CSV table of C-alpha atoms in Angstrom, one decimal:
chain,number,residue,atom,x,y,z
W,1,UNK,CA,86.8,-88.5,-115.9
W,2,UNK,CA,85.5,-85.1,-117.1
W,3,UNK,CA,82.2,-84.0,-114.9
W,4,UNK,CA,80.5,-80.8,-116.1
W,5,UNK,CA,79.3,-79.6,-113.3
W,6,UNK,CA,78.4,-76.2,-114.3
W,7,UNK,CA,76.4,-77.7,-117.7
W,8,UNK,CA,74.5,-79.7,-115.5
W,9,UNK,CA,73.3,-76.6,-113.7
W,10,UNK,CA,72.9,-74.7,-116.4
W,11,UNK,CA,70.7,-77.0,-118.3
W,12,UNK,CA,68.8,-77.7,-115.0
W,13,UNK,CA,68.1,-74.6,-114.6
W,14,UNK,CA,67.1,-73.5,-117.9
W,15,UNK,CA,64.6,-76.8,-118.4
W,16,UNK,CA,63.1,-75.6,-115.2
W,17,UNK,CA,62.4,-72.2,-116.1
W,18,UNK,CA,61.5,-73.3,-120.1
W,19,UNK,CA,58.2,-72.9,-121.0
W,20,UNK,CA,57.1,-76.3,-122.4
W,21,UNK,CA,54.5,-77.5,-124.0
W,22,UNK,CA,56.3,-80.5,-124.1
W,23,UNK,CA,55.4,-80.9,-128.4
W,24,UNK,CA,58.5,-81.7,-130.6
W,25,UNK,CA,57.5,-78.1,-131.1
W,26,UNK,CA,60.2,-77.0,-128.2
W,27,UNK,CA,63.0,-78.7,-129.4
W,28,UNK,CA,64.1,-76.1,-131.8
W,29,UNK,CA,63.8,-73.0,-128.8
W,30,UNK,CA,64.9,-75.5,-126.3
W,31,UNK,CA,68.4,-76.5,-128.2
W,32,UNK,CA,68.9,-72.6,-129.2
W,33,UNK,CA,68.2,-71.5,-125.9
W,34,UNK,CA,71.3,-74.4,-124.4
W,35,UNK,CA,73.3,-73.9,-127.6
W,36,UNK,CA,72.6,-77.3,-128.4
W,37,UNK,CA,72.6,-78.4,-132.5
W,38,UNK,CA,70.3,-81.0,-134.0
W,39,UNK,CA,69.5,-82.3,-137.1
W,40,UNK,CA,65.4,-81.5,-137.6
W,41,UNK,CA,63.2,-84.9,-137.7
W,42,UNK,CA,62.5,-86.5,-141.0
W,43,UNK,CA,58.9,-86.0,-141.5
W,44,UNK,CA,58.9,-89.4,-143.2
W,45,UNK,CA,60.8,-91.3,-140.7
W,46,UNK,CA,59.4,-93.8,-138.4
W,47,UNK,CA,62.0,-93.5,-135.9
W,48,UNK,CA,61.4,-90.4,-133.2
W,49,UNK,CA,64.3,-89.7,-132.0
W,50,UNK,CA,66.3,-86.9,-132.6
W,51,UNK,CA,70.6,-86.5,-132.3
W,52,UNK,CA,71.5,-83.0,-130.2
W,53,UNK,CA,75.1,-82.2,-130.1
W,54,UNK,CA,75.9,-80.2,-126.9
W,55,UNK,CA,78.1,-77.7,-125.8
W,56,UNK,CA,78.4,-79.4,-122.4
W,57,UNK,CA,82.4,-80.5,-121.4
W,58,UNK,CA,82.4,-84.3,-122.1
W,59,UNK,CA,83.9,-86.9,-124.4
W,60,UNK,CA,80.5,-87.6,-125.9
W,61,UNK,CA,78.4,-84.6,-126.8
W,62,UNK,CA,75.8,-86.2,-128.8
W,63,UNK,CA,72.0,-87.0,-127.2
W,64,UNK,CA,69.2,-87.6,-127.8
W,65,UNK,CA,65.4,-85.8,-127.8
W,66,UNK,CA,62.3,-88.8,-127.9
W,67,UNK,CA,59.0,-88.1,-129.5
W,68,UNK,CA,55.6,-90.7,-129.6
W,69,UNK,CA,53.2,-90.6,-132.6
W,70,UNK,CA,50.8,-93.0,-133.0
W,71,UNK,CA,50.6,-92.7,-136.6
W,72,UNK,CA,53.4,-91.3,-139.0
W,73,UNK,CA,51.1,-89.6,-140.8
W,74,UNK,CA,49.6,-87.8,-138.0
W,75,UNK,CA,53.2,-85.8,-137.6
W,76,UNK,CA,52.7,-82.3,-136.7
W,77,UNK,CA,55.2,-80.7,-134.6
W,78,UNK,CA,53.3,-78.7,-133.0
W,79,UNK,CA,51.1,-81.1,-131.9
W,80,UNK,CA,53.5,-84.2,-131.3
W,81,UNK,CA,54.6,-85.6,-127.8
W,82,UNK,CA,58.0,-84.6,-126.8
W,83,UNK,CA,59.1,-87.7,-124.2
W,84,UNK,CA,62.5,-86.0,-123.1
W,85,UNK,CA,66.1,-85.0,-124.0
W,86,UNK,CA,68.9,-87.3,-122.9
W,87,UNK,CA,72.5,-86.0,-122.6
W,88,UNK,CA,75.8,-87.0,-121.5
W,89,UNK,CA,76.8,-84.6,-118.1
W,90,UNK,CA,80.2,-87.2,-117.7
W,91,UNK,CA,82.7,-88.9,-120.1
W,92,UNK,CA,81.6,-92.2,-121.4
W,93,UNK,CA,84.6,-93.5,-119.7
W,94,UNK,CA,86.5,-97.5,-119.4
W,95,UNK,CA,89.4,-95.9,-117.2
W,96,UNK,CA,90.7,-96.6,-113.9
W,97,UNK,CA,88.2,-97.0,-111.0
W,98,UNK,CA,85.0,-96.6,-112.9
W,99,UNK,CA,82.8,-97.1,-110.2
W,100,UNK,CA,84.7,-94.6,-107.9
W,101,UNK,CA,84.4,-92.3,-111.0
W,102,UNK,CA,81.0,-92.4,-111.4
W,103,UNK,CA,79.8,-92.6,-107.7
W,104,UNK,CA,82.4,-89.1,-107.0
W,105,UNK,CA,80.6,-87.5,-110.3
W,106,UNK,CA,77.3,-88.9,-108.8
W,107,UNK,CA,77.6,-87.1,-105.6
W,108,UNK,CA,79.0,-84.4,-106.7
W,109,UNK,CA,76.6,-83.4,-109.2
W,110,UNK,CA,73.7,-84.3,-107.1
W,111,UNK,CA,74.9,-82.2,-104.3
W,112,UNK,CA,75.3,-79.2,-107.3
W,113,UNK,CA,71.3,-79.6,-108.8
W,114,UNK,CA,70.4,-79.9,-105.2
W,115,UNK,CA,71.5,-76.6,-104.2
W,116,UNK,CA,70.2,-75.6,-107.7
W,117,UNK,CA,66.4,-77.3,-107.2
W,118,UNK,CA,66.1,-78.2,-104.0
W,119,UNK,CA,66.1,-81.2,-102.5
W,120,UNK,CA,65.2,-84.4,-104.7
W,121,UNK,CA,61.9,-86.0,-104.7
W,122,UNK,CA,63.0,-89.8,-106.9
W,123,UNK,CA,65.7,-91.5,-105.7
W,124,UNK,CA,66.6,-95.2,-107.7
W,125,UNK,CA,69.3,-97.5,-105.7
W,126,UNK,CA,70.3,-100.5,-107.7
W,127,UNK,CA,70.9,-104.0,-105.9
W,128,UNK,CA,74.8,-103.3,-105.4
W,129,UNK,CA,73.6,-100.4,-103.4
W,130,UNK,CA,74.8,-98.1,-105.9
W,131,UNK,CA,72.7,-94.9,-106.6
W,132,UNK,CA,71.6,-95.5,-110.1
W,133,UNK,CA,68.6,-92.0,-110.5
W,134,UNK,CA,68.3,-89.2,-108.4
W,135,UNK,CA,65.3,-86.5,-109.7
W,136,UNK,CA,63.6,-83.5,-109.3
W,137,UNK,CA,59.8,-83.4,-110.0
W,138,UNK,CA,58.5,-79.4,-111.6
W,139,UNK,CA,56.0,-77.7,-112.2
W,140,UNK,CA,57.5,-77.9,-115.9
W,141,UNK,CA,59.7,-81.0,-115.9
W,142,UNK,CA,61.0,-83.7,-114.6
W,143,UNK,CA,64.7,-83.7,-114.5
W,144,UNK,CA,67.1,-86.7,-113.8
W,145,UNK,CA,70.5,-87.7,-113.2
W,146,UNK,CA,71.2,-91.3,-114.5
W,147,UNK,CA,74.3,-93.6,-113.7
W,148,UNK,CA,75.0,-96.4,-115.9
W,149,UNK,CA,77.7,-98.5,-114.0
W,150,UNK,CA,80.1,-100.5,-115.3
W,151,UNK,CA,78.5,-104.0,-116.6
W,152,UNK,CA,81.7,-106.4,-116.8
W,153,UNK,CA,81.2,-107.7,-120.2
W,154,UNK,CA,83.6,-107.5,-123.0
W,155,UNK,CA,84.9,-105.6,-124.6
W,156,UNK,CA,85.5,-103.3,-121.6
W,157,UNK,CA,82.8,-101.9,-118.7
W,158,UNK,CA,82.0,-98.4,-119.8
W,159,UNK,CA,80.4,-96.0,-117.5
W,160,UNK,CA,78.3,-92.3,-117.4
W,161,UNK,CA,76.0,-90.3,-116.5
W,162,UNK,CA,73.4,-89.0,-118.2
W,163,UNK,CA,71.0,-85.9,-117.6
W,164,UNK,CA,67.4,-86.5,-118.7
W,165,UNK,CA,64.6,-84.0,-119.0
W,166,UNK,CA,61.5,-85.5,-119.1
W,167,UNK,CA,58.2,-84.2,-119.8
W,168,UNK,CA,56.1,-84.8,-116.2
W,169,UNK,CA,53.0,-86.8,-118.5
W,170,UNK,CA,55.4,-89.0,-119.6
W,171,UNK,CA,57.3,-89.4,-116.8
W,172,UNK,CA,53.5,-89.8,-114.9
W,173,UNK,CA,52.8,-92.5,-117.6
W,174,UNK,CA,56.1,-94.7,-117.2
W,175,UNK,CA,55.2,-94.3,-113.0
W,176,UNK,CA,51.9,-95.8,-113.4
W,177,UNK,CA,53.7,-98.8,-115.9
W,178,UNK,CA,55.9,-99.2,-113.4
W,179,UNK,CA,53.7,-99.5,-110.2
W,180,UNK,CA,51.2,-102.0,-112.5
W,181,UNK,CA,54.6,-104.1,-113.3
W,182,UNK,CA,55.2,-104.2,-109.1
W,183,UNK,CA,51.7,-105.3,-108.4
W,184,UNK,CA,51.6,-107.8,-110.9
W,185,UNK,CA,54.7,-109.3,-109.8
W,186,UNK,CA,53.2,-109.1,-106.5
W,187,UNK,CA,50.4,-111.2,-106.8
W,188,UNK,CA,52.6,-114.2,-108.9
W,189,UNK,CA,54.5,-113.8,-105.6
C-alpha cells in the first residue's frame, strides 16, 4: 500500500497557513497553490461537489471539494459555503493485510501531522477499537485523517485513508448535530 506521507504534510501545512474564507471562492487559489486540477462548478448544477485531481502519490488521485447553497439560484462564488476538500493520502487498496495496512499508514501519518501541528485535539475510535479520525482543530481549519476499514462485503473489502479539510463552521455545525443526535438517544435510553 502506497502512503504519502510527505503530501499529507504538505497539504496540512499549506490548509493551515491558507487564508480562507471558506467560500467556493478558495477553491481555485487553494488547488493552484497544492497543484491540484478541478473541473470549475456548473453554475446550473444542483449537485455541489466538485472532482480535484491531485498530485499526491496514490492509486486514486481524484477528490472531492463540498459546497451548501440553499437555493441554486442564489450561486455566487464568492459568497457560497465551501464545506471541505476530501482526498485520498493512501491507495484505495483490497490487498494483503488491509487492516494492518491501514492501521501502519494510520499511525504513521498521524505521528507525521503531529509533529507538523501539534498534538491532535478529535480522536474517533470505532467499536473494533480501531482508530477511525484523528484531527487537528485551527485557527483556519479543521484538518482530518479518516480510515475507512475494510467492510467484508462482496465484492472485496477495500480500504484508505482519506485527508479532509474542513471549514471550522461546518465542522462546528456537524459537532452540534452530532451532540443533539447523543442526547436524543439518551433520553429514548
Amino acid at each position: 500500500m502506497q502512503v504519502d506521507y510527505d503530501g499529507a504534510v504538505r497539504i496540512a501545512r499549506l490548509a493551515a497557513a491558507f487564508d480562507w474564507s471558506w467560500t467556493v471562492a478558495d477553491v481555485e487559489p487553494f488547488c493552484a497553490a497544492a497543484g491540484w486540477r478541478f473541473e470549475p462548478f456548473p453554475k446550473t448544477s444542483k449537485t455541489l461537489s466538485l472532482q480535484v485531481t491531485t498530485d499526491l502519490a496514490v492509486n486514486r488521485q481524484d477528490g472531492l471539494a463540498r459546497a451548501s447553497v440553499l437555493e441554486v439560484k442564489r450561486w455566487r462564488p464568492s459568497r457560497t459555503m465551501l464545506n471541505d476538500f476530501s482526498v485520498y493520502i493512501t491507495d484505495v487498496t483490497t490487498v494483503g493485510d488491509v487492516d494492518a495496512d491501514l492501521t501502519d499508514a494510520f499511525a504513521g501519518l498521524t505521528a507525521r501531522l503531529t509533529s507538523e501541528l501539534a498534538e491532535p485535539t478529535r480522536w474517533s475510535t470505532g467499536d473494533d477499537g480501531l482508530d477511525r479520525e484523528v484531527g487537528w482543530e485551527l485557527p483556519k481549519s479543521v484538518i482530518v485523517l479518516s480510515a475507512s476499514y475494510p467492510v467484508q462485503s462482496p465484492p472485496k473489502p477495500t480500504g484508505a485513508i482519506r485527508l479532509k479539510l474542513i471549514n471550522p463552521v461546518y465542522q462546528a455545525f456537524n459537532d452540534a448535530a452530532a451532540e443533539y443526535e447523543r442526547l436524543e438517544e439518551e433520553d429514548e435510553g
